[in-house]
Coordinates of C-alpha atoms and ligand atoms in Angstrom, one line a residue:
X1 CA 26.1 18.6 -19.2
X2 CA 27.4 15.8 -17.0
X3 CA 30.4 18.5 -15.7
X4 CA 29.2 18.5 -12.2
X5 CA 28.8 15.0 -11.6
X6 CA 32.1 14.3 -13.3
X7 CA 34.0 16.8 -11.3
X8 CA 32.4 15.3 -8.2
X9 CA 33.3 11.6 -9.3
X10 CA 36.9 13.5 -9.9
X11 CA 37.4 15.1 -6.8
X12 CA 36.4 11.8 -4.9
X13 CA 38.9 9.9 -6.4
X14 CA 41.4 12.5 -6.1
X15 CA 40.9 12.4 -2.3
X16 CA 41.0 8.5 -2.3
X17 CA 44.2 8.5 -4.1
X18 CA 46.2 11.0 -2.3
X19 CA 45.5 8.8 1.2
X20 CA 46.3 5.5 -0.5
X21 CA 49.8 6.9 -1.6
X22 CA 50.3 8.3 1.5
X23 CA 49.6 4.9 3.4
X24 CA 51.8 3.3 0.9
X25 CA 55.0 5.3 1.7
X26 CA 54.9 4.1 5.4
X27 CA 54.6 0.2 4.5
X28 CA 54.7 -1.9 7.6
X29 CA 52.3 -4.3 9.0
X30 CA 50.2 -1.5 10.2
X31 CA 49.2 -0.8 6.7
X32 CA 47.5 -4.3 6.5
X33 CA 45.7 -3.9 9.9
X34 CA 44.2 -0.7 8.0
X35 CA 41.6 -2.4 6.4
X36 CA 39.2 -1.3 3.2
X37 CA 36.4 -0.6 6.0
X38 CA 38.9 1.7 8.3
X39 CA 39.9 3.4 5.1
X40 CA 36.5 4.1 4.2
X41 CA 35.4 5.4 7.2
X42 CA 38.8 7.5 7.5
X43 CA 37.7 9.1 3.7
X44 CA 34.1 9.5 4.4
X45 CA 34.9 11.9 7.8
X46 CA 37.3 14.0 5.8
X47 CA 36.2 17.7 5.7
X48 CA 36.7 17.5 1.8
X49 CA 34.6 14.5 1.3
X50 CA 31.7 15.9 3.5
X51 CA 31.8 19.4 1.7
X52 CA 31.3 17.3 -1.6
X53 CA 28.8 14.4 -0.6
X54 CA 27.2 15.0 2.9
X55 CA 27.5 12.7 5.9
X56 CA 25.0 9.8 7.4
X57 CA 24.7 9.2 11.1
X58 CA 22.8 6.8 12.7
X59 CA 20.5 7.5 15.8
X60 CA 19.4 4.9 17.9
X61 CA 16.9 5.5 20.7
X62 CA 17.3 3.9 24.0
X63 CA 15.6 0.3 23.4
X64 CA 12.5 1.2 25.8
X65 CA 11.6 4.1 23.1
X66 CA 12.4 2.0 19.8
X67 CA 9.6 1.0 17.7
X68 CA 8.4 -0.1 14.3
X69 CA 8.2 3.6 12.6
X70 CA 5.7 2.9 9.9
X71 CA 4.4 6.8 9.8
X72 CA 6.3 10.5 10.3
X73 CA 5.2 13.9 9.9
X74 CA 7.2 16.9 11.1
X75 CA 4.9 19.1 13.6
X76 CA 5.2 22.9 13.6
X77 CA 6.9 22.8 16.7
X78 CA 9.8 21.2 15.1
X79 CA 9.2 18.0 16.8
X80 CA 8.9 14.7 14.7
X81 CA 5.8 12.6 15.3
X82 CA 6.8 9.1 14.5
X83 CA 3.8 6.4 14.6
X84 CA 4.0 2.5 14.5
X85 CA 0.4 1.6 15.7
X86 CA 1.2 -2.1 16.1
X87 CA 4.3 -1.6 13.6
X88 CA 3.4 -4.9 11.0
X89 CA 3.9 -7.3 14.0
X90 CA 0.9 -9.7 14.6
X91 CA 2.4 -10.1 18.5
X92 CA 1.7 -6.7 19.0
X93 CA -1.4 -6.6 17.5
X94 CA -2.8 -9.1 19.5
X95 CA -1.3 -7.7 22.6
X96 CA -3.2 -4.1 21.6
X97 CA 0.3 -2.9 21.8
X98 CA -0.1 0.3 19.8
X99 CA 3.1 3.0 19.9
X100 CA 3.7 6.5 19.1
X101 CA 6.8 8.5 19.9
X102 CA 7.4 12.5 19.8
X103 CA 11.1 13.1 19.0
X104 CA 13.1 16.6 19.0
X105 CA 15.4 16.4 16.5
X106 CA 17.5 19.1 17.8
X107 CA 17.2 18.2 21.6
X108 CA 17.6 14.5 20.7
X109 CA 14.6 13.7 23.5
X110 CA 12.2 11.4 22.9
X111 CA 8.7 10.7 24.6
X112 CA 6.1 8.0 24.2
X113 CA 2.5 9.2 23.2
X114 CA -0.6 7.0 24.3
X115 CA -2.1 5.8 21.1
X116 CA -5.8 5.0 20.9
X117 CA -6.2 2.7 18.4
X118 CA -3.9 0.8 15.9
X119 CA -2.9 3.9 13.4
X120 CA -0.4 1.0 11.7
X121 CA -1.1 1.7 7.6
X122 CA -3.4 4.8 8.5
X123 CA -3.5 8.2 6.4
X124 CA -2.3 11.5 7.6
X125 CA -2.0 15.3 6.1
X126 CA -1.4 18.5 7.6
X127 CA -4.2 20.7 8.5
X128 CA -4.4 24.5 8.3
X129 CA -4.1 24.8 12.0
X130 CA -1.1 22.8 12.5
X131 CA -2.9 19.7 13.3
X132 CA -2.2 16.3 11.9
X133 CA -5.2 14.7 10.3
X134 CA -5.0 11.0 11.0
X135 CA -7.5 8.7 9.5
X136 CA -7.8 4.7 9.2
X137 CA -5.5 2.1 10.2
X138 CA -5.8 -1.7 11.1
X139 CA -8.8 -3.7 12.0
X140 CA -7.4 -7.0 11.5
X141 CA -3.8 -8.7 10.0
X142 CA -4.1 -10.8 6.9
X143 CA -4.3 -14.3 7.1
X144 CA -2.2 -16.4 4.5
X145 CA -3.8 -19.3 2.6
X146 CA -2.9 -22.3 4.9
X147 CA -3.5 -20.1 8.0
X148 CA -7.5 -19.8 7.2
X149 CA -9.4 -22.5 8.7
X150 CA -13.1 -21.5 7.4
X151 CA -14.3 -20.7 4.2
X152 CA -15.3 -16.8 3.9
X153 CA -15.4 -14.0 1.7
X154 CA -17.5 -11.0 0.0
X155 CA -21.2 -11.4 0.6
X156 CA -23.1 -8.4 -1.6
X157 CA -26.4 -7.7 0.2
X158 CA -29.1 -6.5 -2.4
X159 CA -32.0 -4.3 -1.1
X160 CA -34.7 -4.2 -3.7
X161 CA -37.4 -2.3 -1.6
X162 CA -37.1 1.8 -3.0
X163 CA -39.2 2.9 0.1
X164 CA -36.5 1.9 2.8
X165 CA -32.8 0.6 4.0
X166 CA -32.6 -2.2 5.8
X167 CA -29.9 -3.2 8.3
X168 CA -28.7 -6.7 9.0
X169 CA -27.4 -7.3 12.6
X170 CA -23.8 -9.2 13.1
X171 CA -24.3 -13.0 13.3
X172 CA -27.2 -12.7 10.4
X173 CA -27.1 -16.3 8.4
X174 CA -27.1 -16.6 4.6
X175 CA -27.8 -19.8 3.0
X176 CA -27.1 -20.4 -0.7
X177 CA -30.2 -21.4 -2.9
X178 CA -27.9 -23.8 -5.1
X179 CA -25.3 -25.0 -2.7
X180 CA -27.4 -24.7 0.7
X181 CA -24.4 -24.1 2.5
X182 CA -24.8 -21.6 5.2
X183 CA -22.5 -18.4 6.1
X184 CA -22.4 -15.9 9.1
X185 CA -21.6 -12.3 8.8
X186 CA -18.9 -10.9 11.4
X187 CA -20.5 -7.1 11.6
X188 CA -24.0 -5.0 11.3
X189 CA -24.5 -4.2 7.6
X190 CA -26.5 -1.1 6.4
X191 CA -28.4 -1.9 2.7
X192 CA -29.7 1.5 1.5
X193 CA -32.9 1.3 -0.1
X194 CA -33.5 0.6 -4.1
X195 CA -33.2 3.6 -6.9
X196 CA -36.3 4.2 -8.9
X197 CA -35.1 4.5 -12.4
X198 CA -36.9 6.3 -14.8
X199 CA -36.5 6.8 -18.9
X200 CA -34.7 10.5 -19.3
X201 CA -37.0 11.3 -22.3
X202 CA -40.1 10.0 -21.7
X203 CA -40.4 10.0 -17.6
X204 CA -41.5 6.1 -17.6
X205 CA -40.7 4.1 -14.5
X206 CA -37.7 1.5 -15.6
X207 CA -36.6 -0.5 -12.9
X208 CA -35.5 -0.2 -9.4
X209 CA -31.7 -0.6 -9.2
X210 CA -30.9 -2.6 -5.7
X211 CA -29.1 -1.1 -2.9
X212 CA -25.9 -2.6 -2.0
X213 CA -24.1 -3.4 1.5
X214 CA -21.1 -5.2 1.4
X215 CA -20.0 -7.8 4.3
X216 CA -17.5 -10.4 5.1
X217 CA -19.4 -13.8 6.1
X218 CA -17.8 -16.9 7.5
X219 CA -18.8 -20.7 7.4
X220 CA -19.9 -21.7 10.6
X221 CA -17.5 -24.4 11.1
X222 CA -13.6 -24.9 10.0
X223 CA -12.7 -27.0 6.9
X224 CA -12.9 -27.3 3.0
X225 CA -16.0 -29.0 2.9
X226 CA -17.9 -25.7 3.9
X227 CA -16.2 -23.7 1.2
X228 CA -18.0 -23.3 -2.2
X229 CA -17.1 -23.4 -5.9
X230 CA -18.8 -20.7 -7.5
X231 CA -21.2 -18.0 -7.2
X232 CA -24.7 -18.5 -5.9
X233 CA -27.7 -16.2 -4.6
X234 CA -28.3 -16.5 -1.0
X235 CA -31.5 -16.1 1.1
X236 CA -31.4 -13.8 4.2
X237 CA -32.3 -16.1 7.5
X238 CA -34.6 -14.5 10.0
X239 CA -36.4 -12.0 7.7
X240 CA -40.2 -12.3 7.0
X241 CA -42.5 -10.8 4.2
X242 CA -41.7 -8.2 2.3
X243 CA -38.2 -7.9 3.7
X244 CA -37.6 -11.5 3.0
X245 CA -38.5 -10.9 -0.8
X246 CA -36.5 -7.7 -1.2
X247 CA -33.6 -8.6 0.5
X248 CA -30.9 -11.3 -0.9
X249 CA -27.3 -11.9 -0.9
X250 CA -24.7 -12.9 -4.1
X251 CA -21.5 -14.2 -3.5
X252 CA -18.7 -15.3 -5.6
X253 CA -16.9 -18.6 -4.3
X254 CA -16.1 -18.7 -0.5
X255 CA -13.1 -20.4 -0.1
X256 CA -10.2 -21.1 2.3
X257 CA -8.2 -17.8 0.4
X258 CA -5.8 -15.6 1.8
X259 CA -7.7 -12.8 3.7
X260 CA -6.1 -9.5 3.5
X261 CA -5.5 -6.6 6.2
X262 CA -8.6 -5.3 7.2
X263 CA -9.5 -1.2 7.8
X264 CA -10.8 1.3 10.1
X265 CA -13.0 4.1 10.3
X266 CA -11.4 6.2 13.2
X267 CA -9.9 9.6 12.4
X268 CA -8.1 11.8 14.7
X269 CA -6.2 15.2 14.8
X270 CA -3.1 14.9 16.4
X271 CA -2.5 18.3 18.4
X272 CA 1.6 19.0 18.0
X273 CA 1.1 21.3 21.3
X274 CA -0.8 19.3 23.8
X275 CA 0.8 16.2 22.0
X276 CA -2.5 14.2 22.2
X277 CA -4.6 12.4 19.9
X278 CA -7.8 14.1 19.3
X279 CA -10.9 11.8 18.2
X280 CA -13.3 13.3 15.7
X281 CA -16.0 11.8 13.7
X282 CA -15.3 8.6 11.9
X283 CA -14.9 8.0 8.2
X284 CA -17.9 6.7 6.6
X285 CA -15.4 3.9 5.0
X286 CA -13.1 1.8 6.9
X287 CA -9.7 2.2 5.2
X288 CA -5.9 0.6 5.5
X289 CA -3.7 2.7 3.2
X290 CA -5.9 5.8 2.2
X291 CA -4.2 8.7 1.0
X292 CA -5.3 12.0 2.3
X293 CA -5.2 15.0 0.3
X294 CA -5.8 18.9 0.8
X295 CA -8.2 20.3 -1.4
X296 CA -8.7 23.5 -2.9
X297 CA -11.0 24.7 0.0
X298 CA -8.8 23.6 2.6
X299 CA -11.1 20.2 3.1
X300 CA -9.6 16.9 2.7
X301 CA -10.0 14.3 0.5
X302 CA -9.9 10.6 1.7
X303 CA -9.1 7.9 -1.2
X304 CA -8.7 4.5 -1.5
X305 CA -7.6 1.7 1.5
X306 CA -8.8 -1.8 2.3
X307 CA -12.1 -1.5 3.7
X308 CA -13.4 -3.5 6.9
X309 CA -13.5 -6.9 4.9
X310 CA -10.4 -6.4 3.3
X311 CA -11.5 -5.2 -0.1
X312 CA -10.4 -2.4 -2.0
X313 CA -12.8 0.8 -1.4
X314 CA -15.0 0.5 -4.5
X315 CA -14.2 4.2 -5.4
X316 CA -15.9 5.6 -2.6
X317 CA -14.4 8.6 -1.7
X318 CA -14.9 10.8 1.1
X319 CA -14.2 14.9 2.1
X320 CA -13.5 15.9 5.9
X321 CA -14.4 19.0 6.7
X322 CA -11.9 20.7 9.3
X323 CA -14.5 23.2 10.4
X324 CA -17.4 20.7 11.3
X325 CA -14.9 17.8 11.6
X326 CA -17.2 15.4 9.8
X327 CA -16.6 13.5 6.9
X328 CA -18.6 13.5 3.5
X329 CA -18.9 11.2 0.6
X330 CA -18.1 12.7 -2.8
X331 CA -21.0 12.6 -5.5
X332 CA -19.3 10.4 -7.9
X333 CA -17.0 7.5 -7.5
X334 CA -13.5 6.7 -8.9
X335 CA -11.4 4.0 -7.8
X336 CA -7.7 3.9 -7.0
X337 CA -5.1 1.5 -5.6
X338 CA -3.9 1.8 -2.2
X339 CA -1.8 4.8 -1.1
X340 CA -2.2 6.6 -4.4
X341 CA -0.1 9.5 -5.2
X342 CA -2.7 12.6 -5.2
X343 CA -1.5 16.1 -5.3
X344 CA -3.3 19.4 -5.5
X345 CA -2.9 21.1 -8.6
X346 CA -2.4 24.9 -9.0
X347 CA -5.8 25.1 -10.9
X348 CA -7.4 23.2 -8.1
X349 CA -7.8 19.8 -9.8
X350 CA -6.1 16.5 -8.6
X351 CA -2.6 14.9 -10.1
X352 CA -2.3 11.1 -9.9
X353 CA 0.8 10.2 -10.9
X354 CA 0.0 6.6 -10.8
X355 CA 2.3 5.7 -8.1
X356 CA 0.6 3.6 -5.4
X357 CA 1.7 1.3 -2.6
X358 CA 0.3 -2.0 -3.9
X359 CA -3.2 -3.2 -3.7
X360 CA -6.2 -3.6 -5.7
X361 CA -6.7 -5.0 -9.4
X362 CA -3.9 -4.3 -11.9
X363 CA -6.3 -2.5 -14.4
X364 CA -8.2 -0.1 -12.3
X365 CA -7.1 3.5 -11.6
X366 CA -3.5 2.6 -12.6
X367 CA -3.1 5.3 -15.6
X368 CA -1.5 8.6 -14.5
X369 CA -3.7 12.0 -15.1
X370 CA -5.5 15.0 -14.1
X371 CA -8.8 14.5 -12.2
X372 CA -11.5 17.3 -11.4
X373 CA -13.2 15.9 -8.1
X374 CA -16.1 17.6 -8.7
X375 CA -17.1 16.6 -12.4
X376 CA -15.3 13.3 -12.2
X377 CA -13.8 14.0 -15.3
X378 CA -10.0 12.4 -15.4
X379 CA -7.6 13.2 -18.2
X380 CA -4.8 10.8 -18.8
X381 CA -1.1 12.2 -18.7
X382 CA 0.6 9.6 -21.6
X383 CA 4.0 9.3 -21.9
X384 CA 5.0 7.2 -18.5
X385 CA 7.5 5.1 -19.1
X386 CA 7.8 1.5 -17.2
X387 CA 3.8 2.4 -16.6
X388 CA 3.4 -1.2 -15.3
X389 CA 6.3 -0.8 -12.4
X390 CA 4.6 2.2 -10.5
X391 CA 3.7 0.1 -7.1
X392 CA 6.1 1.6 -4.6
X393 CA 7.3 4.5 -6.6
X394 CA 8.1 7.7 -5.1
X395 CA 6.6 11.1 -6.5
X396 CA 7.8 14.7 -6.0
X397 CA 6.5 17.8 -6.8
X398 CA 10.3 19.4 -7.8
X399 CA 10.9 22.5 -6.3
X400 CA 10.0 25.3 -6.9
X401 CA 6.6 24.3 -6.7
X402 CA 4.9 27.0 -9.3
X403 CA 6.9 25.1 -12.1
X404 CA 4.2 22.4 -11.5
X405 CA 6.6 19.6 -12.6
X406 CA 6.4 16.3 -11.0
X407 CA 9.1 13.3 -10.9
X408 CA 7.8 9.7 -10.7
X409 CA 10.9 7.7 -9.5
X410 CA 11.5 3.8 -9.8
X411 CA 8.7 1.4 -8.6
X412 CA 8.4 -2.0 -9.5
X413 CA 5.6 -4.7 -11.0
X414 CA 2.4 -5.3 -9.3
X415 CA 2.2 -7.3 -6.1
X416 CA 5.0 -9.2 -5.1
X417 CA 6.8 -8.8 -8.7
X418 CA 10.5 -9.0 -8.8
X419 CA 10.6 -6.2 -11.5
X420 CA 11.5 -3.2 -10.9
X421 CA 12.3 0.3 -12.9
X422 CA 15.6 2.4 -12.7
X423 CA 13.5 5.2 -14.7
X424 CA 12.8 8.6 -13.4
X425 CA 9.8 10.6 -15.2
X426 CA 8.9 14.2 -15.3
X427 CA 5.7 15.4 -16.1
X428 CA 5.6 19.5 -16.9
X429 CA 1.9 20.1 -15.9
X430 CA 2.0 23.5 -17.1
X431 CA 2.4 22.6 -20.7
X432 CA -0.5 22.6 -23.1
X433 CA -0.4 18.9 -23.8
X434 CA 1.2 17.3 -20.5
X435 CA 2.8 14.5 -20.8
X436 CA 5.5 12.3 -19.1
X437 CA 9.1 12.3 -20.6
X438 CA 12.0 10.4 -18.6
X439 CA 14.5 12.2 -16.4
X440 CA 17.9 10.7 -15.5
X441 CA 18.0 6.9 -14.5
X442 CA 19.1 5.5 -11.1
X443 CA 21.8 2.8 -11.8
X444 CA 19.5 -0.1 -10.5
X445 CA 15.9 -0.9 -10.7
X446 CA 14.7 0.7 -7.5
X447 CA 11.3 0.0 -5.3
X448 CA 10.5 2.0 -2.1
X449 CA 13.2 4.8 -3.3
X450 CA 13.0 7.9 -0.5
X451 CA 12.7 11.2 -1.9
X452 CA 13.1 14.8 0.0
X453 CA 13.1 18.5 -1.4
X454 CA 15.7 20.4 0.1
X455 CA 15.4 24.3 0.7
X456 CA 18.1 24.7 -2.3
X457 CA 15.6 23.2 -4.7
X458 CA 17.5 19.9 -5.0
X459 CA 16.0 16.3 -4.1
X460 CA 17.6 13.8 -2.2
X461 CA 17.0 10.3 -3.9
X462 CA 18.0 7.6 -1.7
X463 CA 17.4 4.0 -0.6
X464 CA 15.3 1.3 -1.5
X465 CA 15.8 -2.3 -2.9
X466 CA 15.6 -4.1 -6.1
X467 CA 13.3 -6.6 -5.3
X468 CA 10.3 -6.6 -3.4
X469 CA 11.0 -6.0 0.2
X470 CA 14.5 -6.3 0.1
X471 CA 14.6 -9.7 -1.4
X472 CA 17.7 -11.4 -2.0
X473 CA 19.8 -8.9 0.0
X474 CA 18.8 -6.3 -2.7
X475 CA 18.7 -3.3 -0.6
X476 CA 20.3 -0.2 -2.5
X477 CA 22.8 1.7 -0.4
X478 CA 23.0 4.7 -2.5
X479 CA 22.1 8.3 -2.5
X480 CA 21.9 11.1 -5.0
X481 CA 20.8 14.6 -5.2
X482 CA 18.8 15.6 -8.3
X483 CA 19.0 18.9 -9.7
X484 CA 16.0 20.2 -11.5
X485 CA 17.7 23.1 -13.4
X486 CA 20.4 20.9 -15.0
X487 CA 18.0 17.4 -14.8
X488 CA 21.0 15.5 -13.4
X489 CA 21.5 13.2 -10.7
X490 CA 24.7 13.7 -8.8
X491 CA 25.9 10.8 -6.6
X492 CA 26.5 11.5 -2.8
X493 CA 27.6 9.6 0.0
X494 CA 25.7 6.2 0.6
X495 CA 23.6 5.8 3.4
X496 CA 24.4 3.4 5.9
X497 CA 21.5 1.3 6.3
X498 CA 19.4 -0.4 3.8
X499 CA 15.7 1.2 3.8
X500 CA 13.3 -0.6 1.7
X501 CA 9.0 -1.1 2.5
X502 CA 7.5 1.1 5.4
X503 CA 10.2 3.4 5.2
X504 CA 10.3 7.2 4.2
X505 CA 11.9 10.4 4.8
X506 CA 11.4 14.0 6.2
X507 CA 13.1 17.3 6.2
X508 CA 14.2 19.2 9.5
X509 CA 13.6 22.6 9.8
X510 CA 17.7 22.8 10.4
X511 CA 18.1 21.6 6.7
X512 CA 19.2 18.0 7.8
X513 CA 17.1 15.2 6.5
X514 CA 15.8 12.1 8.6
X515 CA 14.9 8.5 7.3
X516 CA 13.0 6.4 9.0
X517 CA 11.8 2.5 8.8
X518 CA 12.4 -0.5 6.5
X519 CA 10.7 -4.0 6.6
X520 CA 12.8 -6.7 4.8
X521 CA 10.7 -9.7 4.0
X522 CA 14.1 -12.1 4.6
X523 CA 17.2 -11.4 6.7
X524 CA 19.3 -13.2 4.5
X525 CA 20.4 -13.6 0.5
X526 CA 18.9 -17.2 0.5
X527 CA 15.5 -15.9 1.8
X528 CA 15.4 -18.2 4.4
X529 CA 15.3 -16.3 7.8
X530 CA 12.6 -13.8 8.5
X531 CA 13.6 -10.4 8.3
X532 CA 13.6 -7.8 11.3
X533 CA 12.0 -4.4 11.1
X534 CA 14.6 -1.5 10.9
X535 CA 14.1 0.5 13.9
X536 CA 17.3 3.0 13.5
X537 CA 16.6 6.4 12.4
X538 CA 19.3 7.9 10.2
X539 CA 20.3 11.6 9.3
X540 CA 21.9 12.9 6.3
X541 CA 23.8 16.1 6.8
X542 CA 23.8 17.4 3.2
X543 CA 27.1 19.5 1.9
X544 CA 25.3 22.6 2.0
X545 CA 25.7 22.6 5.8
X546 CA 29.7 21.7 5.6
X547 CA 30.4 25.2 4.6
X548 CA 32.2 27.7 6.5
X549 CA 29.1 29.6 7.1
X550 CA 25.2 29.8 6.7
X551 CA 22.6 32.7 6.6
X552 CA 20.8 33.7 9.5
X553 CA 17.2 34.4 9.6
X554 CA 15.0 36.0 12.3
X555 CA 12.6 38.6 13.7
X556 CA 9.7 37.7 11.1
X557 CA 6.2 37.8 11.8
X558 CA 4.7 34.3 12.6
X559 CA 1.5 34.6 10.1
X560 CA 1.4 36.0 6.7
X561 CA -1.5 36.0 4.3
X562 CA -1.6 35.0 0.9
X563 CA -0.3 38.0 -1.2
X564 CA 0.9 39.9 1.6
X565 CA 4.5 40.4 2.6
X566 CA 6.4 40.0 5.9
X567 CA 10.1 41.5 6.8
X568 CA 12.6 39.2 8.4
X569 CA 16.1 40.2 9.6
X570 CA 19.5 38.5 8.3
X571 CA 22.9 39.7 8.2
X572 CA 23.2 37.8 5.0
X573 CA 20.2 39.6 3.3
X574 CA 21.9 41.1 0.6
X575 CA 23.2 37.8 -0.4
X576 CA 19.8 35.7 -0.2
X577 CA 19.3 34.1 -3.9
X578 CA 16.1 32.2 -3.0
X579 CA 13.6 32.1 -0.4
X580 CA 11.3 29.0 0.1
X581 CA 7.9 28.4 2.1
X582 CA 8.2 24.3 2.8
X583 CA 5.3 22.7 3.6
X584 CA 6.5 19.8 6.3
X585 CA 6.2 16.5 5.6
X586 CA 4.0 13.6 6.5
X587 CA 5.1 10.4 5.0
X588 CA 4.7 6.5 4.7
X589 CA 5.5 4.0 2.5
X590 CA 7.6 6.7 0.4
X591 CA 4.4 8.5 -0.3
X592 CA 4.1 12.3 1.1
X593 CA 1.8 14.5 -0.7
X594 CA 2.2 17.3 1.7
X595 CA 6.0 18.2 0.8
X596 CA 6.1 21.2 -1.5
X597 CA 8.6 23.8 -1.6
X598 CA 7.2 27.4 -2.9
X599 CA 9.4 30.4 -4.2
X600 CA 8.9 33.6 -2.9
X601 CA 9.5 36.9 -4.4
X602 CA 11.5 39.1 -2.1
X603 CA 13.5 42.3 -1.5
X604 CA 16.8 43.1 0.6
X605 CA 17.3 46.2 2.2
X606 CA 20.3 46.3 4.6
X607 CA 19.7 43.6 7.1
X608 CA 16.1 43.3 6.0
X609 CA 14.5 40.8 4.0
X610 CA 11.3 41.2 2.8
X611 CA 9.3 38.4 1.3
X612 CA 5.8 37.9 -0.2
X613 CA 3.6 35.1 -0.2
X614 CA 2.0 34.1 -3.7
X615 CA -1.7 34.7 -3.7
X616 CA -3.0 31.1 -5.2
X617 CA -4.5 29.3 -2.2
X618 CA -4.0 26.0 -4.3
X619 CA -0.1 26.6 -4.5
X620 CA 0.1 27.5 -1.1
X621 CA -2.4 25.4 0.8
X622 CA -3.5 27.6 4.5
X623 CA -1.0 25.9 7.0
X624 CA 2.4 25.9 8.5
X625 CA 5.4 26.2 6.7
X626 CA 9.1 26.2 6.9
X627 CA 10.6 29.4 5.7
X628 CA 14.4 28.9 4.5
X629 CA 16.6 31.9 2.8
X630 CA 19.4 30.4 0.5
X631 CA 22.3 32.4 -0.2
X632 CA 24.6 32.3 -3.6
X633 CA 26.7 29.2 -2.5
X634 CA 23.6 27.5 -2.1
X635 CA 23.8 27.2 1.8
X636 CA 20.3 27.3 3.4
X637 CA 19.4 29.1 6.9
X638 CA 17.8 27.4 9.5
X639 CA 14.3 27.6 8.8
X640 CA 11.6 30.1 10.5
X641 CA 8.0 28.7 11.2
X642 CA 5.6 30.9 9.1
X643 CA 2.0 30.4 9.1
X644 CA -0.2 31.2 6.5
X645 CA -4.0 31.3 7.3
Ligands
LIG1 CU1 2.5 -1.5 4.7

């Protein structure tokens, strides 16, 4: 079973040995100058090496186009949208410097795009019409403990009045009944009316459940003496009569603690042809680090994130309708940590792998499972190993998507934990009682692994770091191809650039992969100098593009409906073994819930290749796809874009 990897290793060793022997025969001072690094360069550029291991190349944009890319999405034009917003840089944020680029990976051209607001840490997903839905972002940067001067925190405003909601304007003052201290709100808040609760059996009125509004409040003056130590009940100033009786606040301690990032409600569709952001209806909740996932009916579910007061959104999820371009709350609530890995299953339910990007309590919404959004039923999927290390893990729907096997790769402990997992875990959701079983391990515990599906059904897994945000110089310069049919990793050429937090990877229509971002906390092994954002792009050309020829593909229809067929032209039609529709990636924080590779049935006749798109709308979500054909050698064509309406 280890044959393939073993053979590769032997081949690599053989190439290395041959060169060393040749050099040893020459002797002389030249040999000494020819150091390890040069030898490495020589080795990795040999045709045999590239054909076995692929090749990595760094792409550096001209200086004025460089940015801290946090988000990347492949557009149906074949160009890549690269979004930084303020790019995790407080100076950019203060200067309102928000960046977006569009890069053409074939021509190498790059263009700036005006960015309407701070889209740093937004959520995104591909829409059926080829636009990219983008929702959420940054309202305010975090403030670390010693930088916070005014005591503050969350005030939960209660409304006991069942007859009407109440709105409190920004600047509303709350005074503690016990502590006598006054705090001021930063934003307006709408508090819904109370709900009357009746006994189900007798119909008898039991009580009013107050409506709740959540608002950030702050002391009027700086200093520790304005902080509180414990929970208190607060009267709302400026109210009179029934409003004064019905409305009050409750806050836990209001102190000089760290303040987290705060989210925004803004939503846009990015038009890939006009290359512009188009503003649509904002979300109901502000979100920083939300996940957007396409549902069975083509609407988009938005989940989690930090809200406009820097608290995790407490289970209030909402749905975007691309027809009306409006958001509606789901009927029931369910809370997840930020950037949860949520995928549409073939039965229309949502699979949550447990992977996430790291905010939220460690005991809420951390267990993987299958979620029926409509009934809110959640069925756990057991068997996850290193279950307490799912932050910053990657999740991939293994190809082909029909098999419905998900792989969860690496991950780390909650928060800034040093712990990381070298495991991969695979869940077969087609099984009667789905459970996770371990797949092959990585060499090291790995947070932030990048993972991309390739047209030949392999998955490239690379990069990441052992410690939180690459601390102690722990970036991992390794890459592997995972082969689902043998359940094995095959080590390939090492990446040139370390990539940890704020990184990701994307399959390009020509079969290459692009990698972006990385945000090391420190620049040195001793963790004393601040790190610098990695602005370089890297391209990996897989081994399959170092063969003599690749299948051609052209001439098909641009649109194929589910359940329908289309005929393409390829001189290699007779040798085609696989046809795949691959949904373009939209990736951030090594989270990409869009990418999936769907197998198509096909028939060859001469140079004609007729392919059929599966019927299931949950398997083949409406949208634009890259169609690749792969021959018996495992060499893919370039993709043709196909729209499934
Ligand atoms: Cu982040």
